[in-house]
Amino acid sequence: MRTATESRDVLALIFEETARILQEKGAKVPALNPEIAFLGGSMDFDSLDLATLIVALEERTGADPFRSGFKDFTTVSELASLYEAK
Amino acid sequence: MTFSPDWLAPTATVIEAGHRDDGISLAARAAALVPALAGHSLAVGPGSARAMAVAFLAAAEAGVPLSLVRAGQPLEATASLVLDPDLTLRPGQPIDTVGGFQLLLRTSGTTGEPKIVRRAASDLFGRVVSGSATRWLLTYEPTSFAGLQVLFTALGTPGSVLVAAPGAPIGALADLARAESVEAISGTPTFWRALLVALGNRDLPLRLVTLGGETAEQPVLDRLAQRFPGARLRHIYATTEAGAVFAVQDGRAGFPAAWLDGEQAELRITDGVLQVRRARAWIDTGDLVERSDDRVYFAGRRDAMIKIAGTQVVPEEVERYLLAEPGVADVAVRARPNPITGALLEAEIVPDGTVAPDLLLARLRERVLQLPPTSRPRRMAIATSVASAAGKKARGLVG
């Protein structure tokens, strides 16, 4: 059983790694919230950054929700739910 | 019954695992196997240079095919008899034996399935350079083409010695090289970088330093020239299809662009790929090259290119870029499957000990920002070694 604490942990991890990736490439880090969209939104995030985020999340959580193929997601909370469903 | 092929020097010696066999002893051990080989095919694995030599001599004398099996490849399935490292025969799988003595070699298969190459024994003897008696260290798998060339060079030269410890870790090879007063080593650039780390500042007075199997980059050539000032330094270019093509002796990466010029030239560049003339045909090597003034440099394998976010990336170019950072002894850049971009590059970094690992990683993260985004390793980690079993860096997808 996953708990509400773990859910917040995944969100916090995504915020942390997203901010790190943006900082490393010298982009502005916006105020992050669960409904922010990764691509095509207010963030200077591209497909390679997103790919990098997924590698980082696999390292931190040990989970790879995309092992069986690509899954649809747009926002931070949608990505978080993929890790929580594992 | 015994025999002695004319290429084999009776006074050449193989030293391996406490055994010391000269040419006469190897031929006698082979002769003892010959009666059992009639009507069979023979396979030998990567565990022993001594077994490799005996298998070759026995199969040639018996007139049966010899299958050379690399590490990680199935042994029993390739022949009806298998010669183990302790020189005992055991059954393999029943296989129709055709065509007398020939060598069946497998390429190391860094990209995809290993390819089987047939070689006549004359292909090997043609390349054996007769030189003065030399003490060699074997760094390649004995059953690889490069390993065979070193083995035959030693066994064909009176008074030469081949010191072998197949599969030994790099630290053990460094100790062995010193203990046996080795004078000549042929190895991949990955091997050489690892050896430099393993040796530290201990003495190893080499006369001949040869690089092969991977592109020799200028930093490793410079480091070797510095470390072994008394040695002749050369890097060899060879391909599975065309065999040995050339050796470069001037200590510089790549080769002279003048070799491309003139009607007698045996090399040319077509669509960025090096081609080699063999008889009247031009053979495509699959190696990407770039001409820069008076020099031609290798820029990776065409088929080692990786598609990342729709862009072709050559991992070797990224490795070269990371190797230029002070404090880096060796680097392996690999593709990691990724649901977003198809693949992403990741890098394993072997520090040379002059820069703290954390600082080195931080500097490398800065450094890769100068690369195009698709070429940046998105994950970098410190490693103690990046050599695979074959001595080449694995370039396929990991994970």
CSV table of C-alpha atoms in Angstrom, one decimal:
chain,number,residue,atom,x,y,z
A,1,MET,CA,0.0,0.0,0.0
A,2,ARG,CA,1.3,3.4,-0.9
A,3,THR,CA,0.6,6.2,1.5
A,4,ALA,CA,0.0,9.9,1.1
A,5,THR,CA,3.5,10.6,2.4
A,6,GLU,CA,5.1,8.5,-0.5
A,7,SER,CA,3.0,10.4,-3.0
A,8,ARG,CA,4.3,13.7,-1.7
A,9,ASP,CA,7.8,12.2,-1.8
A,10,VAL,CA,7.5,11.5,-5.5
A,11,LEU,CA,6.3,15.0,-6.2
A,12,ALA,CA,9.1,16.5,-4.1
A,13,LEU,CA,11.6,14.3,-6.0
A,14,ILE,CA,10.2,15.5,-9.4
A,15,PHE,CA,10.4,19.1,-8.3
A,16,GLU,CA,13.9,18.7,-7.1
A,17,GLU,CA,15.3,16.9,-10.2
A,18,THR,CA,13.4,19.2,-12.6
A,19,ALA,CA,14.9,22.3,-10.9
A,20,ARG,CA,18.4,20.7,-11.0
A,21,ILE,CA,18.1,20.0,-14.7
A,22,LEU,CA,16.9,23.5,-15.4
A,23,GLN,CA,19.7,25.0,-13.3
A,24,GLU,CA,22.4,22.9,-14.9
A,25,LYS,CA,21.5,24.2,-18.4
A,26,GLY,CA,21.2,27.8,-17.1
A,27,ALA,CA,17.5,28.1,-17.5
A,28,LYS,CA,15.1,30.0,-15.2
A,29,VAL,CA,13.4,27.8,-12.6
A,30,PRO,CA,9.7,28.7,-12.3
A,31,ALA,CA,7.6,28.1,-9.2
A,32,LEU,CA,6.9,24.4,-9.6
A,33,ASN,CA,3.4,23.0,-8.8
A,34,PRO,CA,1.7,19.6,-9.5
A,35,GLU,CA,-0.2,21.0,-12.5
A,36,ILE,CA,2.7,22.5,-14.4
A,37,ALA,CA,3.2,20.9,-17.8
A,38,PHE,CA,6.7,19.7,-18.7
A,39,LEU,CA,6.7,20.5,-22.4
A,40,GLY,CA,5.2,23.4,-24.3
A,41,GLY,CA,4.3,25.2,-21.1
A,42,SER,CA,5.9,27.9,-19.1
A,43,MET,CA,9.1,25.8,-18.4
A,44,ASP,CA,12.2,25.9,-20.6
A,45,PHE,CA,12.2,22.1,-20.7
A,46,ASP,CA,12.8,19.9,-23.8
A,47,SER,CA,12.5,16.3,-24.7
A,48,LEU,CA,16.1,15.6,-23.7
A,49,ASP,CA,15.5,17.3,-20.4
A,50,LEU,CA,12.5,15.1,-19.8
A,51,ALA,CA,14.4,12.0,-20.9
A,52,THR,CA,17.1,13.1,-18.3
A,53,LEU,CA,14.5,13.5,-15.6
A,54,ILE,CA,13.2,9.9,-16.2
A,55,VAL,CA,16.8,8.6,-15.9
A,56,ALA,CA,17.2,10.5,-12.7
A,57,LEU,CA,13.9,9.3,-11.2
A,58,GLU,CA,14.9,5.8,-12.0
A,59,GLU,CA,18.1,6.3,-10.1
A,60,ARG,CA,16.4,7.8,-7.1
A,61,THR,CA,13.3,5.5,-6.9
A,62,GLY,CA,14.6,2.3,-8.5
A,63,ALA,CA,11.4,2.3,-10.5
A,64,ASP,CA,10.9,2.5,-14.3
A,65,PRO,CA,7.2,2.8,-15.1
A,66,PHE,CA,8.1,3.0,-18.8
A,67,ARG,CA,9.7,-0.5,-18.9
A,68,SER,CA,6.7,-1.9,-20.8
A,69,GLY,CA,6.6,1.0,-23.2
A,70,PHE,CA,5.8,4.7,-23.3
A,71,LYS,CA,3.0,6.0,-21.1
A,72,ASP,CA,1.1,9.3,-21.6
A,73,PHE,CA,1.6,12.1,-19.2
A,74,THR,CA,1.8,15.9,-19.5
A,75,THR,CA,2.0,17.4,-16.0
A,76,VAL,CA,4.1,16.8,-12.9
A,77,SER,CA,1.2,15.2,-11.1
A,78,GLU,CA,0.5,12.8,-14.0
A,79,LEU,CA,4.1,11.7,-14.1
A,80,ALA,CA,4.1,11.2,-10.3
A,81,SER,CA,1.0,9.0,-10.5
A,82,LEU,CA,2.9,6.6,-12.9
A,83,TYR,CA,5.5,6.0,-10.1
A,84,GLU,CA,2.8,5.7,-7.5
A,85,ALA,CA,0.9,3.1,-9.6
A,86,LYS,CA,4.0,0.8,-9.6
B,1,MET,CA,54.6,-39.7,-33.6
B,2,THR,CA,55.6,-36.1,-33.7
B,3,PHE,CA,55.8,-33.3,-36.2
B,4,SER,CA,57.2,-29.8,-36.5
B,5,PRO,CA,55.6,-27.2,-38.9
B,6,ASP,CA,58.2,-25.0,-40.5
B,7,TRP,CA,56.7,-21.8,-39.2
B,8,LEU,CA,57.0,-22.9,-35.6
B,9,ALA,CA,60.2,-21.9,-33.8
B,10,PRO,CA,61.4,-24.8,-31.6
B,11,THR,CA,62.9,-22.3,-29.1
B,12,ALA,CA,59.8,-20.0,-28.8
B,13,THR,CA,58.0,-20.4,-25.5
B,14,VAL,CA,54.6,-19.9,-24.0
B,15,ILE,CA,54.4,-19.1,-20.3
B,16,GLU,CA,51.0,-19.5,-18.8
B,17,ALA,CA,49.6,-20.6,-15.3
B,18,GLY,CA,52.9,-22.1,-14.2
B,19,HIS,CA,53.4,-24.0,-17.5
B,20,ARG,CA,56.4,-23.3,-19.7
B,21,ASP,CA,56.2,-24.9,-23.1
B,22,ASP,CA,58.6,-24.4,-26.0
B,23,GLY,CA,57.7,-25.1,-29.6
B,24,ILE,CA,58.9,-28.7,-29.4
B,25,SER,CA,56.7,-29.3,-26.3
B,26,LEU,CA,53.7,-27.7,-27.9
B,27,ALA,CA,54.1,-29.8,-31.1
B,28,ALA,CA,54.4,-33.0,-29.0
B,29,ARG,CA,51.3,-32.2,-27.0
B,30,ALA,CA,49.4,-31.5,-30.3
B,31,ALA,CA,50.7,-34.8,-31.8
B,32,ALA,CA,49.2,-36.7,-28.9
B,33,LEU,CA,45.8,-35.3,-29.8
B,34,VAL,CA,45.9,-35.9,-33.6
B,35,PRO,CA,44.7,-39.5,-33.7
B,36,ALA,CA,41.5,-38.6,-31.8
B,37,LEU,CA,40.6,-35.8,-34.2
B,38,ALA,CA,40.0,-37.8,-37.3
B,39,GLY,CA,36.6,-37.2,-38.7
B,40,HIS,CA,35.8,-34.5,-36.2
B,41,SER,CA,35.8,-30.7,-35.9
B,42,LEU,CA,37.6,-29.0,-33.0
B,43,ALA,CA,36.6,-25.9,-30.8
B,44,VAL,CA,38.8,-24.0,-28.4
B,45,GLY,CA,37.7,-21.4,-25.9
B,46,PRO,CA,39.2,-18.2,-24.7
B,47,GLY,CA,40.7,-19.5,-21.4
B,48,SER,CA,44.2,-20.5,-22.5
B,49,ALA,CA,46.8,-19.3,-25.0
B,50,ARG,CA,48.6,-22.7,-24.5
B,51,ALA,CA,45.4,-24.6,-25.5
B,52,MET,CA,45.0,-22.2,-28.4
B,53,ALA,CA,48.4,-23.0,-29.7
B,54,VAL,CA,48.0,-26.8,-29.2
B,55,ALA,CA,44.6,-26.8,-30.8
B,56,PHE,CA,45.9,-24.9,-33.8
B,57,LEU,CA,48.9,-27.3,-34.3
B,58,ALA,CA,46.7,-30.4,-33.8
B,59,ALA,CA,43.8,-29.3,-36.1
B,60,ALA,CA,46.3,-28.3,-38.8
B,61,GLU,CA,48.1,-31.6,-38.6
B,62,ALA,CA,44.9,-33.6,-38.5
B,63,GLY,CA,43.3,-31.5,-41.3
B,64,VAL,CA,40.1,-30.7,-39.4
B,65,PRO,CA,38.3,-27.3,-39.0
B,66,LEU,CA,39.1,-25.3,-35.8
B,67,SER,CA,36.5,-23.1,-34.3
B,68,LEU,CA,37.8,-20.2,-32.1
B,69,VAL,CA,35.2,-19.2,-29.5
B,70,ARG,CA,35.2,-15.8,-27.7
B,71,ALA,CA,34.2,-15.2,-24.1
B,72,GLY,CA,30.5,-15.4,-23.6
B,73,GLN,CA,29.9,-17.4,-26.7
B,74,PRO,CA,28.7,-21.0,-26.7
B,75,LEU,CA,31.6,-23.4,-27.0
B,76,GLU,CA,30.1,-26.9,-27.3
B,77,ALA,CA,27.7,-26.0,-30.1
B,78,THR,CA,30.5,-25.1,-32.5
B,79,ALA,CA,32.3,-28.4,-33.0
B,80,SER,CA,32.2,-32.1,-32.3
B,81,LEU,CA,35.2,-32.0,-29.9
B,82,VAL,CA,36.3,-29.3,-27.5
B,83,LEU,CA,39.8,-28.8,-26.2
B,84,ASP,CA,39.8,-27.5,-22.6
B,85,PRO,CA,42.5,-25.3,-21.1
B,86,ASP,CA,44.1,-28.3,-19.4
B,87,LEU,CA,44.5,-29.8,-22.9
B,88,THR,CA,41.9,-32.6,-22.4
B,89,LEU,CA,39.4,-33.3,-25.2
B,90,ARG,CA,35.7,-33.7,-24.5
B,91,PRO,CA,32.7,-34.1,-26.8
B,92,GLY,CA,30.9,-31.1,-28.3
B,93,GLN,CA,27.9,-31.5,-30.6
B,94,PRO,CA,27.7,-33.8,-33.6
B,95,ILE,CA,28.5,-31.5,-36.5
B,96,ASP,CA,29.0,-32.4,-40.2
B,97,THR,CA,32.7,-31.8,-40.8
B,98,VAL,CA,33.6,-30.3,-44.1
B,99,GLY,CA,36.5,-28.7,-45.8
B,100,GLY,CA,39.7,-29.7,-44.0
B,101,PHE,CA,41.7,-27.4,-41.8
B,102,GLN,CA,40.4,-23.8,-41.6
B,103,LEU,CA,39.8,-21.3,-38.9
B,104,LEU,CA,36.4,-20.2,-37.9
B,105,LEU,CA,36.6,-16.9,-36.0
B,106,ARG,CA,34.0,-14.8,-34.4
B,107,THR,CA,34.1,-11.0,-34.3
B,108,SER,CA,33.6,-9.4,-30.9
B,109,GLY,CA,30.2,-8.2,-31.8
B,110,THR,CA,30.2,-4.8,-30.1
B,111,THR,CA,27.2,-4.0,-32.2
B,112,GLY,CA,24.8,-6.9,-32.6
B,113,GLU,CA,25.4,-10.5,-33.3
B,114,PRO,CA,28.9,-11.9,-33.7
B,115,LYS,CA,29.9,-12.5,-37.2
B,116,ILE,CA,31.7,-15.7,-38.2
B,117,VAL,CA,34.7,-15.2,-40.4
B,118,ARG,CA,36.5,-18.1,-42.2
B,119,ARG,CA,40.3,-17.8,-42.5
B,120,ALA,CA,42.8,-20.0,-44.2
B,121,ALA,CA,45.9,-20.6,-42.1
B,122,SER,CA,47.9,-18.7,-44.8
B,123,ASP,CA,46.1,-15.5,-43.8
B,124,LEU,CA,47.8,-15.7,-40.5
B,125,PHE,CA,51.3,-16.7,-41.5
B,126,GLY,CA,51.4,-14.0,-44.1
B,127,ARG,CA,51.3,-11.4,-41.4
B,128,VAL,CA,53.8,-12.8,-39.0
B,129,VAL,CA,56.7,-10.4,-38.9
B,130,SER,CA,60.0,-12.1,-38.3
B,131,GLY,CA,61.9,-10.0,-35.8
B,132,SER,CA,64.3,-10.4,-33.0
B,133,ALA,CA,63.6,-12.5,-29.9
B,134,THR,CA,61.1,-10.6,-27.9
B,135,ARG,CA,59.2,-11.2,-24.6
B,136,TRP,CA,55.5,-10.5,-25.2
B,137,LEU,CA,52.6,-10.0,-22.9
B,138,LEU,CA,49.3,-11.3,-24.4
B,139,THR,CA,46.4,-8.8,-23.6
B,140,TYR,CA,43.9,-10.0,-26.1
B,141,GLU,CA,41.7,-13.1,-25.9
B,142,PRO,CA,43.8,-15.9,-27.3
B,143,THR,CA,40.9,-16.9,-29.7
B,144,SER,CA,40.5,-13.4,-31.1
B,145,PHE,CA,42.2,-12.5,-34.4
B,146,ALA,CA,44.4,-9.9,-32.6
B,147,GLY,CA,45.3,-12.6,-30.0
B,148,LEU,CA,46.2,-15.0,-32.7
B,149,GLN,CA,48.5,-12.5,-34.4
B,150,VAL,CA,50.4,-11.9,-31.2
B,151,LEU,CA,50.6,-15.7,-30.5
B,152,PHE,CA,51.9,-16.4,-34.0
B,153,THR,CA,54.4,-13.6,-33.9
B,154,ALA,CA,55.9,-15.0,-30.7
B,155,LEU,CA,55.8,-18.6,-31.7
B,156,GLY,CA,57.3,-17.9,-35.2
B,157,THR,CA,60.3,-16.0,-33.8
B,158,PRO,CA,63.2,-18.1,-32.4
B,159,GLY,CA,63.8,-17.3,-28.7
B,160,SER,CA,60.6,-15.3,-28.2
B,161,VAL,CA,58.4,-15.7,-25.2
B,162,LEU,CA,54.7,-15.2,-24.9
B,163,VAL,CA,53.5,-14.5,-21.4
B,164,ALA,CA,49.7,-15.2,-21.0
B,165,ALA,CA,47.1,-15.0,-18.3
B,166,PRO,CA,43.8,-14.9,-20.2
B,167,GLY,CA,41.0,-13.2,-18.2
B,168,ALA,CA,43.3,-11.9,-15.5
B,169,PRO,CA,42.4,-8.5,-14.0
B,170,ILE,CA,44.6,-5.6,-15.1
B,171,GLY,CA,46.5,-5.4,-11.8
B,172,ALA,CA,47.6,-9.0,-12.2
B,173,LEU,CA,48.7,-8.4,-15.8
B,174,ALA,CA,50.8,-5.4,-14.7
B,175,ASP,CA,52.5,-7.5,-12.0
B,176,LEU,CA,53.1,-10.3,-14.4
B,177,ALA,CA,54.6,-8.0,-17.0
B,178,ARG,CA,57.1,-6.8,-14.5
B,179,ALA,CA,57.8,-10.2,-13.0
B,180,GLU,CA,58.4,-11.7,-16.5
B,181,SER,CA,60.4,-8.7,-17.8
B,182,VAL,CA,58.0,-8.2,-20.7
B,183,GLU,CA,59.4,-6.0,-23.5
B,184,ALA,CA,56.5,-5.8,-25.9
B,185,ILE,CA,52.8,-5.3,-25.5
B,186,SER,CA,50.0,-5.0,-28.0
B,187,GLY,CA,46.6,-3.9,-26.5
B,188,THR,CA,43.6,-1.8,-27.0
B,189,PRO,CA,43.7,1.9,-26.0
B,190,THR,CA,41.3,0.9,-23.2
B,191,PHE,CA,43.8,-1.7,-22.0
B,192,TRP,CA,46.7,0.8,-22.1
B,193,ARG,CA,44.8,3.5,-20.1
B,194,ALA,CA,43.9,0.8,-17.5
B,195,LEU,CA,47.6,-0.4,-17.4
B,196,LEU,CA,48.8,3.1,-16.8
B,197,VAL,CA,46.5,3.4,-13.8
B,198,ALA,CA,47.5,-0.1,-12.6
B,199,LEU,CA,51.2,0.5,-12.9
B,200,GLY,CA,51.4,3.8,-11.1
B,201,ASN,CA,55.0,4.9,-11.2
B,202,ARG,CA,56.5,1.3,-11.1
B,203,ASP,CA,59.1,0.6,-13.7
B,204,LEU,CA,58.3,-1.3,-16.9
B,205,PRO,CA,61.0,-0.9,-19.6
B,206,LEU,CA,59.1,-1.7,-22.8
B,207,ARG,CA,60.7,-1.7,-26.2
B,208,LEU,CA,57.5,-2.0,-28.3
B,209,VAL,CA,54.1,-0.4,-27.5
B,210,THR,CA,51.3,-1.3,-30.0
B,211,LEU,CA,47.7,-0.1,-29.9
B,212,GLY,CA,44.9,-1.8,-31.9
B,213,GLY,CA,41.3,-2.7,-31.9
B,214,GLU,CA,40.0,0.8,-31.1
B,215,THR,CA,40.9,4.2,-32.4
B,216,ALA,CA,44.1,5.5,-30.8
B,217,GLU,CA,43.5,9.0,-29.5
B,218,GLN,CA,46.2,11.6,-29.2
B,219,PRO,CA,46.0,11.8,-25.4
B,220,VAL,CA,46.7,8.1,-24.9
B,221,LEU,CA,49.5,8.2,-27.5
B,222,ASP,CA,51.1,11.1,-25.7
B,223,ARG,CA,50.8,9.6,-22.3
B,224,LEU,CA,52.3,6.3,-23.6
B,225,ALA,CA,55.2,8.1,-25.3
B,226,GLN,CA,55.9,9.9,-22.0
B,227,ARG,CA,55.6,6.8,-19.8
B,228,PHE,CA,57.6,4.5,-22.1
B,229,PRO,CA,60.3,6.8,-23.6
B,230,GLY,CA,62.4,3.9,-24.8
B,231,ALA,CA,59.7,2.1,-26.7
B,232,ARG,CA,58.7,2.2,-30.4
B,233,LEU,CA,55.1,3.4,-30.4
B,234,ARG,CA,52.7,2.3,-33.1
B,235,HIS,CA,49.0,2.0,-33.7
B,236,ILE,CA,47.6,-0.5,-36.0
B,237,TYR,CA,44.5,-0.2,-38.2
B,238,ALA,CA,42.8,-3.5,-39.2
B,239,THR,CA,39.3,-4.5,-40.1
B,240,THR,CA,37.5,-7.9,-40.2
B,241,GLU,CA,36.9,-7.6,-43.9
B,242,ALA,CA,40.2,-6.2,-45.1
B,243,GLY,CA,42.6,-7.7,-42.5
B,244,ALA,CA,45.6,-5.6,-41.3
B,245,VAL,CA,45.7,-2.4,-43.3
B,246,PHE,CA,48.4,-0.2,-41.9
B,247,ALA,CA,50.6,0.7,-38.9
B,248,VAL,CA,51.2,4.3,-37.9
B,249,GLN,CA,54.6,4.9,-36.4
B,250,ASP,CA,54.9,8.7,-35.9
B,251,GLY,CA,53.2,8.8,-32.5
B,252,ARG,CA,50.3,10.9,-33.9
B,253,ALA,CA,46.6,9.9,-33.9
B,254,GLY,CA,45.1,9.1,-37.3
B,255,PHE,CA,47.2,8.7,-40.4
B,256,PRO,CA,49.0,10.9,-43.0
B,257,ALA,CA,46.6,12.3,-45.5
B,258,ALA,CA,49.3,11.7,-48.2
B,259,TRP,CA,48.3,8.0,-48.0
B,260,LEU,CA,45.1,9.0,-49.8
B,261,ASP,CA,46.9,10.6,-52.7
B,262,GLY,CA,48.3,9.2,-56.0
B,263,GLU,CA,47.3,6.5,-58.3
B,264,GLN,CA,48.9,3.8,-56.2
B,265,ALA,CA,46.9,4.9,-53.1
B,266,GLU,CA,45.2,2.0,-51.3
B,267,LEU,CA,43.0,4.2,-49.2
B,268,ARG,CA,40.2,6.6,-50.1
B,269,ILE,CA,37.3,8.4,-48.5
B,270,THR,CA,33.8,8.0,-49.9
B,271,ASP,CA,30.9,9.8,-48.2
B,272,GLY,CA,33.0,10.2,-45.0
B,273,VAL,CA,33.8,6.5,-44.8
B,274,LEU,CA,37.3,5.0,-45.3
B,275,GLN,CA,37.7,2.5,-48.1
B,276,VAL,CA,40.6,0.1,-48.6
B,277,ARG,CA,41.8,-1.3,-52.0
B,278,ARG,CA,42.0,-5.1,-52.1
B,279,ALA,CA,43.1,-6.4,-55.5
B,280,ARG,CA,40.9,-4.3,-57.9
B,281,ALA,CA,38.0,-3.8,-55.5
B,282,TRP,CA,37.4,-1.1,-52.9
B,283,ILE,CA,36.2,-2.5,-49.5
B,284,ASP,CA,34.0,-0.3,-47.4
B,285,THR,CA,35.4,-0.3,-43.8
B,286,GLY,CA,32.4,1.3,-42.1
B,287,ASP,CA,34.9,3.6,-40.3
B,288,LEU,CA,34.1,7.3,-40.4
B,289,VAL,CA,37.1,9.6,-41.0
B,290,GLU,CA,37.7,13.3,-41.2
B,291,ARG,CA,40.5,14.9,-43.2
B,292,SER,CA,42.1,17.9,-41.5
B,293,ASP,CA,45.1,19.4,-43.3
B,294,ASP,CA,47.8,16.7,-43.5
B,295,ARG,CA,46.1,14.2,-41.4
B,296,VAL,CA,43.1,11.9,-41.5
B,297,TYR,CA,41.4,11.1,-38.1
B,298,PHE,CA,39.0,8.4,-37.2
B,299,ALA,CA,35.6,9.6,-36.0
B,300,GLY,CA,33.9,6.4,-34.9
B,301,ARG,CA,32.1,3.5,-36.5
B,302,ARG,CA,29.2,4.3,-38.9
B,303,ASP,CA,27.3,1.5,-37.3
B,304,ALA,CA,28.1,2.6,-33.8
B,305,MET,CA,26.1,5.7,-34.3
B,306,ILE,CA,23.2,6.1,-32.0
B,307,LYS,CA,20.0,7.9,-32.7
B,308,ILE,CA,19.1,10.2,-29.9
B,309,ALA,CA,16.0,12.4,-30.2
B,310,GLY,CA,16.3,12.0,-34.0
B,311,THR,CA,19.9,12.9,-34.2
B,312,GLN,CA,22.8,10.6,-35.0
B,313,VAL,CA,25.4,10.6,-32.3
B,314,VAL,CA,28.9,9.0,-32.3
B,315,PRO,CA,29.7,7.9,-28.8
B,316,GLU,CA,33.5,7.8,-29.5
B,317,GLU,CA,33.4,11.5,-30.3
B,318,VAL,CA,31.9,12.2,-26.9
B,319,GLU,CA,34.5,9.9,-25.2
B,320,ARG,CA,37.3,11.9,-26.9
B,321,TYR,CA,35.7,15.1,-25.6
B,322,LEU,CA,35.5,13.9,-22.0
B,323,LEU,CA,39.1,12.4,-22.1
B,324,ALA,CA,40.4,15.9,-22.7
B,325,GLU,CA,39.4,16.9,-19.2
B,326,PRO,CA,42.5,16.8,-16.9
B,327,GLY,CA,42.1,14.1,-14.3
B,328,VAL,CA,40.3,11.6,-16.6
B,329,ALA,CA,42.1,8.3,-17.2
B,330,ASP,CA,39.4,6.5,-19.2
B,331,VAL,CA,35.8,7.0,-20.3
B,332,ALA,CA,33.1,4.8,-21.7
B,333,VAL,CA,30.1,6.4,-23.2
B,334,ARG,CA,27.1,4.2,-23.8
B,335,ALA,CA,23.5,4.5,-25.0
B,336,ARG,CA,20.8,3.8,-22.4
B,337,PRO,CA,17.3,3.1,-23.7
B,338,ASN,CA,14.9,5.9,-22.9
B,339,PRO,CA,11.2,6.2,-23.4
B,340,ILE,CA,11.4,9.8,-24.5
B,341,THR,CA,14.2,10.1,-26.8
B,342,GLY,CA,14.9,6.4,-27.9
B,343,ALA,CA,18.2,6.6,-26.1
B,344,LEU,CA,20.4,8.8,-23.9
B,345,LEU,CA,24.1,8.8,-23.5
B,346,GLU,CA,25.6,7.9,-20.2
B,347,ALA,CA,29.2,8.0,-19.2
B,348,GLU,CA,31.4,6.0,-16.9
B,349,ILE,CA,34.5,8.0,-15.8
B,350,VAL,CA,37.7,6.4,-14.5
B,351,PRO,CA,39.7,9.1,-12.7
B,352,ASP,CA,43.5,9.1,-12.8
B,353,GLY,CA,43.7,10.1,-9.2
B,354,THR,CA,44.9,13.7,-9.6
B,355,VAL,CA,41.5,15.3,-9.1
B,356,ALA,CA,39.0,14.5,-6.4
B,357,PRO,CA,36.1,12.4,-8.0
B,358,ASP,CA,33.4,14.8,-6.9
B,359,LEU,CA,35.2,17.8,-8.3
B,360,LEU,CA,36.0,15.9,-11.5
B,361,LEU,CA,32.3,15.1,-12.0
B,362,ALA,CA,31.3,18.7,-11.4
B,363,ARG,CA,33.8,19.9,-14.0
B,364,LEU,CA,32.6,17.3,-16.5
B,365,ARG,CA,29.0,18.4,-16.0
B,366,GLU,CA,30.2,21.9,-16.9
B,367,ARG,CA,32.2,20.6,-19.8
B,368,VAL,CA,29.4,18.6,-21.5
B,369,LEU,CA,27.3,21.8,-21.7
B,370,GLN,CA,29.6,22.8,-24.6
B,371,LEU,CA,28.3,19.7,-26.5
B,372,PRO,CA,25.1,19.7,-28.6
B,373,PRO,CA,22.3,18.6,-26.3
B,374,THR,CA,21.9,15.2,-27.9
B,375,SER,CA,25.5,14.4,-27.4
B,376,ARG,CA,25.6,15.2,-23.7
B,377,PRO,CA,25.9,12.2,-21.4
B,378,ARG,CA,22.9,12.7,-19.1
B,379,ARG,CA,24.2,10.5,-16.4
B,380,MET,CA,27.9,10.4,-15.4
B,381,ALA,CA,29.3,8.1,-12.8
B,382,ILE,CA,32.8,7.3,-11.4
B,383,ALA,CA,34.0,3.7,-12.2
B,384,THR,CA,37.2,1.8,-11.5
B,385,SER,CA,37.4,0.3,-15.0
B,386,VAL,CA,35.5,0.5,-18.2
B,387,ALA,CA,37.0,-2.5,-20.1
B,388,SER,CA,34.7,-5.3,-21.1
B,389,ALA,CA,35.8,-8.9,-21.4
B,390,ALA,CA,36.8,-8.3,-25.0
B,391,GLY,CA,38.9,-5.3,-24.0
B,392,LYS,CA,36.7,-3.1,-26.1
B,393,LYS,CA,34.1,-0.9,-24.6
B,394,ALA,CA,30.6,-2.2,-24.9
B,395,ARG,CA,28.7,0.2,-27.1
B,396,GLY,CA,25.4,-1.4,-27.4
B,397,LEU,CA,22.3,-0.3,-25.5
B,398,VAL,CA,22.6,-1.0,-21.7
B,399,GLY,CA,19.8,-1.4,-19.2
